Tab-separated table of C-alpha atoms in Angstrom:
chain	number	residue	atom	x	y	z
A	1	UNK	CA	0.000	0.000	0.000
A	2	UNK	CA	2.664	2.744	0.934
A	3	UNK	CA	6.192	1.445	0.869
A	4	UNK	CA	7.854	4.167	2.087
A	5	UNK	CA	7.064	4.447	5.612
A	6	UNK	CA	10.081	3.116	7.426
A	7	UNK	CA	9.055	1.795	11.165
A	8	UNK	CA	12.456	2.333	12.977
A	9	UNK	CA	13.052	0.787	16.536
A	10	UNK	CA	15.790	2.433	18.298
A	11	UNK	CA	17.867	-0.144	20.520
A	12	UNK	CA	14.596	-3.058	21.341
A	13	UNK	CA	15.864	-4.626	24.023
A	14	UNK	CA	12.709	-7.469	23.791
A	15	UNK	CA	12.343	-10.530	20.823
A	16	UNK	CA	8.812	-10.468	21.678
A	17	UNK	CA	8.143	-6.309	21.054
A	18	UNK	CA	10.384	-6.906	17.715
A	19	UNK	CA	7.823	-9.684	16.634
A	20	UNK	CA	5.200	-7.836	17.702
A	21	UNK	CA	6.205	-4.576	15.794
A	22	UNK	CA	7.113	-6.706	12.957
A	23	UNK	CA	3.464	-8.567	13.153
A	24	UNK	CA	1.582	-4.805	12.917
A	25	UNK	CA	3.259	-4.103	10.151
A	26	UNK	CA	1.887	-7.173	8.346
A	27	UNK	CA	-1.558	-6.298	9.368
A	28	UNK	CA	-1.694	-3.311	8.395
A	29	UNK	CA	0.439	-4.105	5.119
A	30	UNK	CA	2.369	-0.901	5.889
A	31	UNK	CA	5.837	0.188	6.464
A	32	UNK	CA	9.179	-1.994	6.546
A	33	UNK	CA	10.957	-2.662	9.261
A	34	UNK	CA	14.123	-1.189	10.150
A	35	UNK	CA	16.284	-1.532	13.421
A	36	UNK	CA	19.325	0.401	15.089
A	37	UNK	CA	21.654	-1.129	17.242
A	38	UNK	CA	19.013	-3.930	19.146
A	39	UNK	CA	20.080	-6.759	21.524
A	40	UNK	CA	21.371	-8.728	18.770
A	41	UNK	CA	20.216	-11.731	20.429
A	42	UNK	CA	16.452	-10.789	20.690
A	43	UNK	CA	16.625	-9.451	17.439
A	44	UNK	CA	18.018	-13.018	16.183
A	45	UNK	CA	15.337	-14.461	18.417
A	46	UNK	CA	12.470	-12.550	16.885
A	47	UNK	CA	13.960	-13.271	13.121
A	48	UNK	CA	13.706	-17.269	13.893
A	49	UNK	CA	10.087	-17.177	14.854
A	50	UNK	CA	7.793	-18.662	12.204
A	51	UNK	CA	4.651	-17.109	11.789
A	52	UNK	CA	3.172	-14.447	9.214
A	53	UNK	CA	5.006	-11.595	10.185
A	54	UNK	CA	8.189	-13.645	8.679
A	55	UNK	CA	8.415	-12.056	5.443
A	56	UNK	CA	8.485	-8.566	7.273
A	57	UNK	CA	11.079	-9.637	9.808
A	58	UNK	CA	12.621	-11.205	7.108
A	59	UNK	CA	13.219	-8.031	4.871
A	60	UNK	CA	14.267	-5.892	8.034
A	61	UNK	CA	16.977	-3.962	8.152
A	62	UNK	CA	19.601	-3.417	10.394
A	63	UNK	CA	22.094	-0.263	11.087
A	64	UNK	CA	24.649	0.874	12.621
A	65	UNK	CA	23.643	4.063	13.412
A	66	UNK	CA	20.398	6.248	13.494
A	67	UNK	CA	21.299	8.498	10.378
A	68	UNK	CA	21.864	5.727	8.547
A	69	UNK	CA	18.777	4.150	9.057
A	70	UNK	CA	16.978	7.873	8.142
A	71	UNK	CA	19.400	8.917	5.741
A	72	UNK	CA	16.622	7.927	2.709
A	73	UNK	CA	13.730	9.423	4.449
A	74	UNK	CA	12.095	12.792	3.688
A	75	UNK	CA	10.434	13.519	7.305
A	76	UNK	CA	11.826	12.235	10.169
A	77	UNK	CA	8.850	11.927	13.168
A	78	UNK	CA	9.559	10.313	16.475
A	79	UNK	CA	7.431	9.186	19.112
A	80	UNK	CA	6.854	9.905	23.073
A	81	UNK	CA	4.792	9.491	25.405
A	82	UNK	CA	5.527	12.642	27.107
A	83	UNK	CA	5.944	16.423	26.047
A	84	UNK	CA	8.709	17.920	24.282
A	85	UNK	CA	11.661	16.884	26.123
A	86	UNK	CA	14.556	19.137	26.376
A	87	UNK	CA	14.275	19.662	22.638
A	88	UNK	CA	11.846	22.202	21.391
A	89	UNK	CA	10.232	19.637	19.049
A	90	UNK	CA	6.820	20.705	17.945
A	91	UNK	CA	4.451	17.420	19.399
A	92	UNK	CA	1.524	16.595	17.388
A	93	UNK	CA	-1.311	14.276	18.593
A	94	UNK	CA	-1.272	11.318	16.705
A	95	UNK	CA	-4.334	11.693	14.601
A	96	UNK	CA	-2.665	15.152	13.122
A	97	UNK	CA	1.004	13.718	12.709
A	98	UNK	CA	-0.964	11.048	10.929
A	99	UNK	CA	-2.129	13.060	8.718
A	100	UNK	CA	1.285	14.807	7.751
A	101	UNK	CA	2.941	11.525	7.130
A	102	UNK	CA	0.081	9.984	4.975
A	103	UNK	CA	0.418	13.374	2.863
A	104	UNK	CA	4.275	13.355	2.893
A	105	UNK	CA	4.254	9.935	1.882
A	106	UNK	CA	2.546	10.520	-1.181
A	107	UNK	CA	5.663	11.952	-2.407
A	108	UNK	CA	8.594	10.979	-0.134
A	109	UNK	CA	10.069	8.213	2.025
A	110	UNK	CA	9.201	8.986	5.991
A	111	UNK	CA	10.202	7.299	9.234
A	112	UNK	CA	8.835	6.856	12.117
A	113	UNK	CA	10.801	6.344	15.111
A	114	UNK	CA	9.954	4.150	17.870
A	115	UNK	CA	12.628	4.149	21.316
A	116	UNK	CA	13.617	1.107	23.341
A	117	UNK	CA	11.446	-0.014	25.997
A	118	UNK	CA	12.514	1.457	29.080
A	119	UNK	CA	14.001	4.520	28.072
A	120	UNK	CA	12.129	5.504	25.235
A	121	UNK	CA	14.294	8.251	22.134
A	122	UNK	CA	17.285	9.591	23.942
A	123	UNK	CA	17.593	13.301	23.222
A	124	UNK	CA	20.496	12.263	20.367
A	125	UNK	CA	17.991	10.583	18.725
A	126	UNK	CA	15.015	13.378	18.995
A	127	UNK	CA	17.692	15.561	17.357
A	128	UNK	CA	17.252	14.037	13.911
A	129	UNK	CA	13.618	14.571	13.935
A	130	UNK	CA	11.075	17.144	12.245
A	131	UNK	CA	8.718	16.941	14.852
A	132	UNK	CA	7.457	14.781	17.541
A	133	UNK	CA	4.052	12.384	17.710
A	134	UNK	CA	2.129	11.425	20.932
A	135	UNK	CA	-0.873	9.021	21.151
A	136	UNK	CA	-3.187	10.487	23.570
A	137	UNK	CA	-2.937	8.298	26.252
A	138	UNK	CA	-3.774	9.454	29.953
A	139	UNK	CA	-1.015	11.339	31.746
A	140	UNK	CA	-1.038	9.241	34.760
A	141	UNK	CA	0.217	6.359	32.491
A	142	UNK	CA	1.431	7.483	29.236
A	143	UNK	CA	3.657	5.128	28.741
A	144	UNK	CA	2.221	2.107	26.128
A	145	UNK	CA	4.079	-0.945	25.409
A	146	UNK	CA	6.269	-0.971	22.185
A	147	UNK	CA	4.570	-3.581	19.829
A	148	UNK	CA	0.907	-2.034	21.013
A	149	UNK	CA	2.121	1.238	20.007
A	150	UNK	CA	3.557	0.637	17.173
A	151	UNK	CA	0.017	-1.178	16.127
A	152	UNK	CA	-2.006	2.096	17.134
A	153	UNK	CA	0.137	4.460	14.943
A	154	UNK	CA	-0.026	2.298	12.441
A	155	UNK	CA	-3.707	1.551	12.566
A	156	UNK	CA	-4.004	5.476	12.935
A	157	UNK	CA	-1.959	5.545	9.273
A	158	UNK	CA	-4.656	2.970	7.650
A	159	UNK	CA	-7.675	4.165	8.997
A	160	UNK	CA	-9.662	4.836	6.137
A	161	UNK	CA	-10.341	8.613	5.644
A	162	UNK	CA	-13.165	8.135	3.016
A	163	UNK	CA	-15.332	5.801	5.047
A	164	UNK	CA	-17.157	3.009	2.786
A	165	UNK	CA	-20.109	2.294	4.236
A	166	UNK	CA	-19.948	-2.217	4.239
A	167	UNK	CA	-22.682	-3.138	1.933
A	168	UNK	CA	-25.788	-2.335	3.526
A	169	UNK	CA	-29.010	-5.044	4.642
A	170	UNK	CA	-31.775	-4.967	2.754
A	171	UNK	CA	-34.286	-3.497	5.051
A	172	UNK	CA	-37.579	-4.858	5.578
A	173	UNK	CA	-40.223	-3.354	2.981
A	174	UNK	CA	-43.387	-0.996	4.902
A	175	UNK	CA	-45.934	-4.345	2.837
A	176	UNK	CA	-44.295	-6.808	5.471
A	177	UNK	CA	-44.050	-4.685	8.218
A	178	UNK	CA	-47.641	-4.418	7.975
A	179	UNK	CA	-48.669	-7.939	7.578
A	180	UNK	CA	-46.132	-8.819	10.704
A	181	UNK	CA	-48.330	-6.353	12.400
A	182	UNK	CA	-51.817	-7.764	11.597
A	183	UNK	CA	-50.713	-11.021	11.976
A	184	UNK	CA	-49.209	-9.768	15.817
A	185	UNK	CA	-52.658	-7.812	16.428
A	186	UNK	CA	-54.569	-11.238	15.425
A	187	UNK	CA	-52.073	-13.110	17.849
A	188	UNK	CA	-52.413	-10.846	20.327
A	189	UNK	CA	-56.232	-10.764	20.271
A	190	UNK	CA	-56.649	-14.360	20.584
A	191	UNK	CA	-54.149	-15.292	23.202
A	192	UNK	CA	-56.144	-13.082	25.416
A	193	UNK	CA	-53.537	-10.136	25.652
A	194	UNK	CA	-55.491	-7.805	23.804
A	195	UNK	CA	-59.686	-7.535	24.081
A	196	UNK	CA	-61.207	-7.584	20.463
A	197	UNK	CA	-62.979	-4.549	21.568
A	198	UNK	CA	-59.687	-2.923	22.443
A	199	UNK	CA	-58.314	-3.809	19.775
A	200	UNK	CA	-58.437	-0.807	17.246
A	201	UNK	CA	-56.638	1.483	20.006
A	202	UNK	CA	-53.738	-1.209	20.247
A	203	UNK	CA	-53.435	-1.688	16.321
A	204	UNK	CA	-51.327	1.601	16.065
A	205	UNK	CA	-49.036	0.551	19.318
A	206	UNK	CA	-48.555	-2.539	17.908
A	207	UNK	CA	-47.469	-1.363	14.692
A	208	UNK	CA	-45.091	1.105	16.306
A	209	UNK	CA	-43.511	-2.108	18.028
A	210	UNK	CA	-42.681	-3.662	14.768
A	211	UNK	CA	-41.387	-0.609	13.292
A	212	UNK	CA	-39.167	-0.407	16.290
A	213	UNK	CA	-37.630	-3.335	15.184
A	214	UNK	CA	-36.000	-2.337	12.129
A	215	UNK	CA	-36.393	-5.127	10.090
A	216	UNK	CA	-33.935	-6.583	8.184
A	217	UNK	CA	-36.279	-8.042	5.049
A	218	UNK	CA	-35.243	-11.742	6.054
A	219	UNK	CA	-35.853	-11.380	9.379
A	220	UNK	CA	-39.520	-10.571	8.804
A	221	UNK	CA	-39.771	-13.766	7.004
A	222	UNK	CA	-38.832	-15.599	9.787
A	223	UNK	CA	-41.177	-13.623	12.272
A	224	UNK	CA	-43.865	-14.357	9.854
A	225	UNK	CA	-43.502	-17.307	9.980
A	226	UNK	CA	-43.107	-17.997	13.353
A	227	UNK	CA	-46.476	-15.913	14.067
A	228	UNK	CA	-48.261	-18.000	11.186
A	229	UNK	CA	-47.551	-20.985	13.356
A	230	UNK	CA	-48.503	-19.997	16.360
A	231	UNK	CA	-51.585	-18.506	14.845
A	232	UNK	CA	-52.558	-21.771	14.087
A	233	UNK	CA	-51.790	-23.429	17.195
A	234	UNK	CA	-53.783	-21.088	19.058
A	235	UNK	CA	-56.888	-21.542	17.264
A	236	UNK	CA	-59.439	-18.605	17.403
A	237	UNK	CA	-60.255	-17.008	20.151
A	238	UNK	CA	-63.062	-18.677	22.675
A	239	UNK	CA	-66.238	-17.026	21.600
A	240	UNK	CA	-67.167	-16.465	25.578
B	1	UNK	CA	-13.544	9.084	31.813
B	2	UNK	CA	-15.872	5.834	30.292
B	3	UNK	CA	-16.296	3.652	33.243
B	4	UNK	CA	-19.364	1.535	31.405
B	5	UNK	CA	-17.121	-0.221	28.854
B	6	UNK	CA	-16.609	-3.719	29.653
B	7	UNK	CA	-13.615	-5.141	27.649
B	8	UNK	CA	-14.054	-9.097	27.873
B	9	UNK	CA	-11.008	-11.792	27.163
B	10	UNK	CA	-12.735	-14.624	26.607
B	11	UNK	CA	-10.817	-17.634	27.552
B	12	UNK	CA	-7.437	-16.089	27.180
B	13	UNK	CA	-4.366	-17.968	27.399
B	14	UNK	CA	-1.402	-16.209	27.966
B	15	UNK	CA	-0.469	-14.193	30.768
B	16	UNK	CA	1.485	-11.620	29.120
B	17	UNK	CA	-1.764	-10.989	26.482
B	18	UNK	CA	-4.013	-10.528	29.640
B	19	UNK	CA	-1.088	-7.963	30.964
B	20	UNK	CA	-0.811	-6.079	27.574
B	21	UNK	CA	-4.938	-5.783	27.479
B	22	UNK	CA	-4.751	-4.537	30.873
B	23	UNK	CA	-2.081	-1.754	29.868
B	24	UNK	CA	-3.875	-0.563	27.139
B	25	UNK	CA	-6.975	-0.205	29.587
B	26	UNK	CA	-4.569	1.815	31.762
B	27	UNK	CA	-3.413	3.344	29.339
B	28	UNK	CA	-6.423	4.944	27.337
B	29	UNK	CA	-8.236	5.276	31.157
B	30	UNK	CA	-11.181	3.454	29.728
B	31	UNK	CA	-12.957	0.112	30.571
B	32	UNK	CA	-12.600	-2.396	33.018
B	33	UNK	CA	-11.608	-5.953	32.546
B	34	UNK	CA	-13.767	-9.246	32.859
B	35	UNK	CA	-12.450	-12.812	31.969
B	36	UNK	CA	-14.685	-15.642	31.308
B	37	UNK	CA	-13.084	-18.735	31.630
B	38	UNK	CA	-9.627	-17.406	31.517
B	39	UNK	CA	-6.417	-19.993	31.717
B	40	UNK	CA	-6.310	-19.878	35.388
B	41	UNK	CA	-2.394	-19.839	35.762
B	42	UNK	CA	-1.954	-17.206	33.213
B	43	UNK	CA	-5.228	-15.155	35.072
B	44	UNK	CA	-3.236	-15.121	38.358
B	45	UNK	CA	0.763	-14.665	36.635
B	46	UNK	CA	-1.182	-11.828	35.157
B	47	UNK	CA	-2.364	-10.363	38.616
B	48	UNK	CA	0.795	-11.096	40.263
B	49	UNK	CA	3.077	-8.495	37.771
B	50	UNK	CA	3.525	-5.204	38.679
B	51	UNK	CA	3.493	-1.847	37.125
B	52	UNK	CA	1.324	0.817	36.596
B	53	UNK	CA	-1.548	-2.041	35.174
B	54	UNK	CA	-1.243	-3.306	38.323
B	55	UNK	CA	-4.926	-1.843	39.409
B	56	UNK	CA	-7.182	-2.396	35.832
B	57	UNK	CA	-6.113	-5.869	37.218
B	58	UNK	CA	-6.955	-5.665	40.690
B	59	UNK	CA	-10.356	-4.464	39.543
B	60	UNK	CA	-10.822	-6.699	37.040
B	61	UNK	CA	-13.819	-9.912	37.353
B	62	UNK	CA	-13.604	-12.989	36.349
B	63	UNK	CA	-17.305	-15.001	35.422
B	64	UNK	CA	-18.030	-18.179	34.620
B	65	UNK	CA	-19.895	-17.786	31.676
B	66	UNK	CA	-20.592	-14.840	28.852
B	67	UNK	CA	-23.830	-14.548	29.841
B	68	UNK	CA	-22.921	-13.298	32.890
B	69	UNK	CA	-20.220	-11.597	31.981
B	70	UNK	CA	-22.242	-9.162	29.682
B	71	UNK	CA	-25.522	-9.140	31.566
B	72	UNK	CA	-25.816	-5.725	32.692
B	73	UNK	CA	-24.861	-4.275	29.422
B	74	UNK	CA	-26.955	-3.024	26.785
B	75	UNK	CA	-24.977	-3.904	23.917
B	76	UNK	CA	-22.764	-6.530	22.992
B	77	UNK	CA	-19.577	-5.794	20.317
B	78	UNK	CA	-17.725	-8.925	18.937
B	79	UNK	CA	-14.531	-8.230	17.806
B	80	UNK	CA	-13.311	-10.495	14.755
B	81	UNK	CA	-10.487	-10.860	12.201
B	82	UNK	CA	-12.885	-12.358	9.587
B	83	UNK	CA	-16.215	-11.603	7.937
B	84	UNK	CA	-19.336	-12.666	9.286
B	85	UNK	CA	-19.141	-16.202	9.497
B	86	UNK	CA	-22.032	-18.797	9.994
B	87	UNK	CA	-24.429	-16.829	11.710
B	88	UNK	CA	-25.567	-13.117	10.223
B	89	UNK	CA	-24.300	-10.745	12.199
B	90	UNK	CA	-23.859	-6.756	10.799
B	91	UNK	CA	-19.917	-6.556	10.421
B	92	UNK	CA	-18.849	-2.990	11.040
B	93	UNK	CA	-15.363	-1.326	10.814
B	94	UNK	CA	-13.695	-0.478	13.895
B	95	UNK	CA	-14.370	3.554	13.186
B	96	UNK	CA	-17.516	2.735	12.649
B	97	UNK	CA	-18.746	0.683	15.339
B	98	UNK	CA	-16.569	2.913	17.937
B	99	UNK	CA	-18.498	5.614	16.505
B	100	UNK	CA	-21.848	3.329	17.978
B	101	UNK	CA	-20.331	2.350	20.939
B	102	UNK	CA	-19.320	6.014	22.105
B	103	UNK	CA	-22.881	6.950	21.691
B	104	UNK	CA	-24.264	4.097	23.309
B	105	UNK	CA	-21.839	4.364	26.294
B	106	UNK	CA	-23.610	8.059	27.214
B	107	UNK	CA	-26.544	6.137	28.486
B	108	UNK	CA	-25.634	2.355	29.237
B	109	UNK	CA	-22.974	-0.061	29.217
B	110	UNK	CA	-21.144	-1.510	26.358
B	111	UNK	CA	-19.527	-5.430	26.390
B	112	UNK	CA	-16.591	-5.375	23.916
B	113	UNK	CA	-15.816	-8.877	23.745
B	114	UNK	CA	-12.102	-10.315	22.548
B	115	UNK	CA	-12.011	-14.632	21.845
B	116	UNK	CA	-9.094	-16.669	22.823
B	117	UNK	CA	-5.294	-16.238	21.117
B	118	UNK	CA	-6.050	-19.134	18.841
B	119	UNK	CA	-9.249	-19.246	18.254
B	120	UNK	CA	-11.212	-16.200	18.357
B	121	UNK	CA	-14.957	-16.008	19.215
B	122	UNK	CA	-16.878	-19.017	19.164
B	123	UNK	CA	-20.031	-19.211	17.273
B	124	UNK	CA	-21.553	-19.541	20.998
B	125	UNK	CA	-20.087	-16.276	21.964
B	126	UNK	CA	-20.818	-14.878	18.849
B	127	UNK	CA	-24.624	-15.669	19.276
B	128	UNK	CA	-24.467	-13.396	22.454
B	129	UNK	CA	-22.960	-10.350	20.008
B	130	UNK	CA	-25.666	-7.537	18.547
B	131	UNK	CA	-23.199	-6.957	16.299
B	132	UNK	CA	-19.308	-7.346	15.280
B	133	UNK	CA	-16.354	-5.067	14.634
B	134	UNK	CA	-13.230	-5.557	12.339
B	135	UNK	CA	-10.245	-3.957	13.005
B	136	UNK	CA	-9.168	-2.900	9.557
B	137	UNK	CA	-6.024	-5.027	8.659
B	138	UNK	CA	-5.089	-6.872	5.548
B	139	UNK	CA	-7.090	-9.434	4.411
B	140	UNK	CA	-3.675	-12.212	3.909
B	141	UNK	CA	-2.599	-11.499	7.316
B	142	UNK	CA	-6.168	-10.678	9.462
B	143	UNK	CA	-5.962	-12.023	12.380
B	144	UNK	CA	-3.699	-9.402	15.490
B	145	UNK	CA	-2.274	-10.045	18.441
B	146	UNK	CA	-4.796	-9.560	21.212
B	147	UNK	CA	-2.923	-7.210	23.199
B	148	UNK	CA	-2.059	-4.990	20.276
B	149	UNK	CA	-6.358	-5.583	19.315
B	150	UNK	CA	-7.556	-4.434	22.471
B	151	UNK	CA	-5.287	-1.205	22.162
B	152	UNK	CA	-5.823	-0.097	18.941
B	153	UNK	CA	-10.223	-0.363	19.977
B	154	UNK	CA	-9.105	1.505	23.003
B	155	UNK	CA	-7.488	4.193	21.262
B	156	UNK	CA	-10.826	4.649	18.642
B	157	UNK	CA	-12.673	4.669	21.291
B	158	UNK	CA	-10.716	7.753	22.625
B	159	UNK	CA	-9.428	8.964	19.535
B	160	UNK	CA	-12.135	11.647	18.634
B	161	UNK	CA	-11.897	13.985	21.834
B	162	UNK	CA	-15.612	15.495	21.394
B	163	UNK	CA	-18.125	14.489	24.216
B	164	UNK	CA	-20.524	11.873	22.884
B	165	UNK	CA	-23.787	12.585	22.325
B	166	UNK	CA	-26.670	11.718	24.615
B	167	UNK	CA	-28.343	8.648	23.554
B	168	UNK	CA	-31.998	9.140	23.643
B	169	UNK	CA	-33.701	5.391	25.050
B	170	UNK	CA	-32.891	3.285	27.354
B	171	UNK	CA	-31.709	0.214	25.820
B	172	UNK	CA	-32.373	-3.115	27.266
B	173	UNK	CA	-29.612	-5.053	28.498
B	174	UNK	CA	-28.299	-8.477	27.854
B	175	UNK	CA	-30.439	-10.344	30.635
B	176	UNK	CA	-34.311	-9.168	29.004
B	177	UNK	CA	-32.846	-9.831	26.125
B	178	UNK	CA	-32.027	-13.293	27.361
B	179	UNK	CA	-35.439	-13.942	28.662
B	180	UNK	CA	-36.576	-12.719	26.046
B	181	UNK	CA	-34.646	-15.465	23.704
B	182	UNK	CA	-35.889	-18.057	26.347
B	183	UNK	CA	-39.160	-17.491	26.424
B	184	UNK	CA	-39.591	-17.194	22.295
B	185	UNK	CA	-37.698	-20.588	22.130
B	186	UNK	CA	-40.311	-22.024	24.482
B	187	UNK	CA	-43.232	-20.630	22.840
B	188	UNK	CA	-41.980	-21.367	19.443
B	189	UNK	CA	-41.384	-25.482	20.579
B	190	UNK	CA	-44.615	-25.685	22.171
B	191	UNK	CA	-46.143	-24.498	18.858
B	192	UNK	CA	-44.753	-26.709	16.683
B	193	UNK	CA	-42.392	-24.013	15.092
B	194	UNK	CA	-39.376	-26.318	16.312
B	195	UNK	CA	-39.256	-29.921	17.328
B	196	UNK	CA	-37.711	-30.138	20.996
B	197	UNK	CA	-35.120	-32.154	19.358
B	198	UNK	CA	-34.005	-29.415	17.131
B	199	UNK	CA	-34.320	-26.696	19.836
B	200	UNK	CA	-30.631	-27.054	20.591
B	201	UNK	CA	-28.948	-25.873	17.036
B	202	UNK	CA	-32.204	-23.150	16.813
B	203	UNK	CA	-31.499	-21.414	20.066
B	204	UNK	CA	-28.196	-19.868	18.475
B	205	UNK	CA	-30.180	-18.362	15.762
B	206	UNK	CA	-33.245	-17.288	18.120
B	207	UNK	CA	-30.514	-15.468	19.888
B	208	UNK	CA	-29.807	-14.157	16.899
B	209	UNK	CA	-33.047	-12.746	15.908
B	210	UNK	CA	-33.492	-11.278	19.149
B	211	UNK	CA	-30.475	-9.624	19.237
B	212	UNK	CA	-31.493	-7.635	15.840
B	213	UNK	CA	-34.335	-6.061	17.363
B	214	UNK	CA	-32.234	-3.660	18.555
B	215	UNK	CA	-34.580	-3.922	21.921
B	216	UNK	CA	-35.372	-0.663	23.748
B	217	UNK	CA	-35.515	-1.544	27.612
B	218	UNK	CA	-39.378	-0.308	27.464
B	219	UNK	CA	-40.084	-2.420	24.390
B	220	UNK	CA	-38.590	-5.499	25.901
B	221	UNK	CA	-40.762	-5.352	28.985
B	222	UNK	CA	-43.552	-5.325	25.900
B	223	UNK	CA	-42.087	-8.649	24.419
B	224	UNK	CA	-41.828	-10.319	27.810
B	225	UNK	CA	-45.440	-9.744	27.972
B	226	UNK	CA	-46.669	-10.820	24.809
B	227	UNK	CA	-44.740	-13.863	25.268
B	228	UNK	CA	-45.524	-14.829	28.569
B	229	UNK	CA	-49.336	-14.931	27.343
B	230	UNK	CA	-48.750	-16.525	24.064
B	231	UNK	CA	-46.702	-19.541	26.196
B	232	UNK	CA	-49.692	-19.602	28.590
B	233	UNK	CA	-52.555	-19.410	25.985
B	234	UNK	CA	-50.798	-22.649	24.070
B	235	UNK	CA	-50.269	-24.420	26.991
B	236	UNK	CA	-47.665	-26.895	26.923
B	237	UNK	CA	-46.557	-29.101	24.109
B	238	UNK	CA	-48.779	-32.313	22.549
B	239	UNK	CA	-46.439	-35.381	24.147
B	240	UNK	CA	-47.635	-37.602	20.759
């Protein structure tokens, strides 16, 4: 879909983050993987595991140094889960820097930078970037695991701006909302819940009940169907 | 800020899944946690970590069954990796359906149900679900980690700062509409509509059609009614 997005982890210190950064990236079918100085062993760990995310683990990257692994890339963005730190980095909330990068990308490479676990960019890093990204998580705990943030950005980067509306249910027609109606009045009358004589006050309640229950037209089959039968098992009313 | 969201792991396996799900919750300050059937040795490794998590799992519940797990809420969100499968449930995209849930969750509370690492929701658990929600990854590689799942519906949940709009009607919750699905089952065997024998493989789908009525808690109260006097007017089944 966009090939140019570059998902860079900065020292991961954890096999199962690096899977799990490598497995958003092959549900969302976005970005390739790219990794600076991790534990070599994790990273070795993470490349071994089979699974689906394989092909993206298996065309990762690794570099020496930070500007290598940006040197192609257009914007630089990195991510925090705190303010501007030390840096005067503008900090956009995710759902703007989003939109940036899905606009830059159009045209240009971009990365997105990702720190290591426990101590997040280091201020050497932050220096190579434009500008900073936050996903607005609650202050108190701002601080989101590295393979579930790396699956919100990147869901935030997919999420469909023009909204297609899934194929919509054929609703139930007004014809058989009407004959589920009469049928319910007639069932209603001669189980006894309704009095005959009552019966043309309830007529417009009961209709408003069906309508209530926005039909899908296979559905009202079914309920007429199921009030045809026990329309017949309940006979007509006791003339008493 | 949303304390009527219940996020349920249904029989999850792995303690560090229950841990991320638990972060995110912490995380996005929204929801609280119920397992049904979890793996009981990953349920209590899960407690037993610390961090800043440490209370969304203090708080959380665990139930025996769905049913009870979702009782008190008003609607019920599967969350799936695939399209509608067996039974027909509406299939929204995760924008989408947060876009329902928000509204809903002014007035009552929400189940947002997650299946098991491996398998997903069961057909039983789906039968329990108004509707379902897709997160929107690629079709060849669907099916995301449940820790990284549960964060990314978190974060569209809380993505859209605006205050959600006051629903207007009380909708009914799980347990009317479980009488409700009870008491149609009976009337429908005692009429002849199903054979007892059959009742089994039907009461899925009466869930089901239950569930699409979109009950208001007034209307359901209606239902229970009707129902209770259509089960006593046919009396109980012909044994011939």
């Amino acid at each position: 879909m966009t090939p140019s997005l570059r998902v860079v982890l900065v020292a991961p210190r954890n096999p199962l983050n690096i899977g799990a950064a490598a497995r958003a990236l092959s549900n969302f079918g976005i970005g390739d993987l790219r990794l600076v100085n991790p534990y070599e062993v994790a990273y070795q760990e993470a490349r071994s595991a089979v699974g689906e995310s394989k092909t993206v683990l298996a065309r990762s990257r690794e570099f020496a140094t930070l500007a290598d692994a940006v040197a192609d890339c257009s914007l630089v963005v990195g991510t925090t889960s705190l303010g501007p730190r030390g840096l005067e980095h503008p900090l956009k909330r995710l759902e703007a820097g989003a939109r940036v990068i899905r606009k830059t990308l159009a045209s240009a490479p971009v990365a997105l930078l990702f720190g290591s676990e426990k101590y997040g960019l280091s201020n050497e890093d932050l220096s190579y970037c434009h500008w900073l990204m936050r996903i607005p998580t609650r202050e108190e705990h701002g601080s989101m695991n590295l393979g579930q943030s790396v699956a919100v950005c990147l869901y935030e980067l997919i999420r469909n701006p023009r909204a297609p509306s899934p194929a919509a249910r054929k609703r139930a027609d007004a014809a058989s909302e009407e004959r589920i109606s009469a049928l319910l009045l007639e069932v209603l009358a001669a189980s006894g819940y309704v009095h005959e004589r009552a019966a043309g006050s309830t007529s417009q309640k009961v209709r408003r009940l069906v309508r209530r229950m926005h039909l899908e037209a296979h559905d009202a089959e079914i309920w007429l169907g199921i009030l045809r039968q026990i329309r017949w098992k309940i006979g007509y009313p006791d003339t008493g």
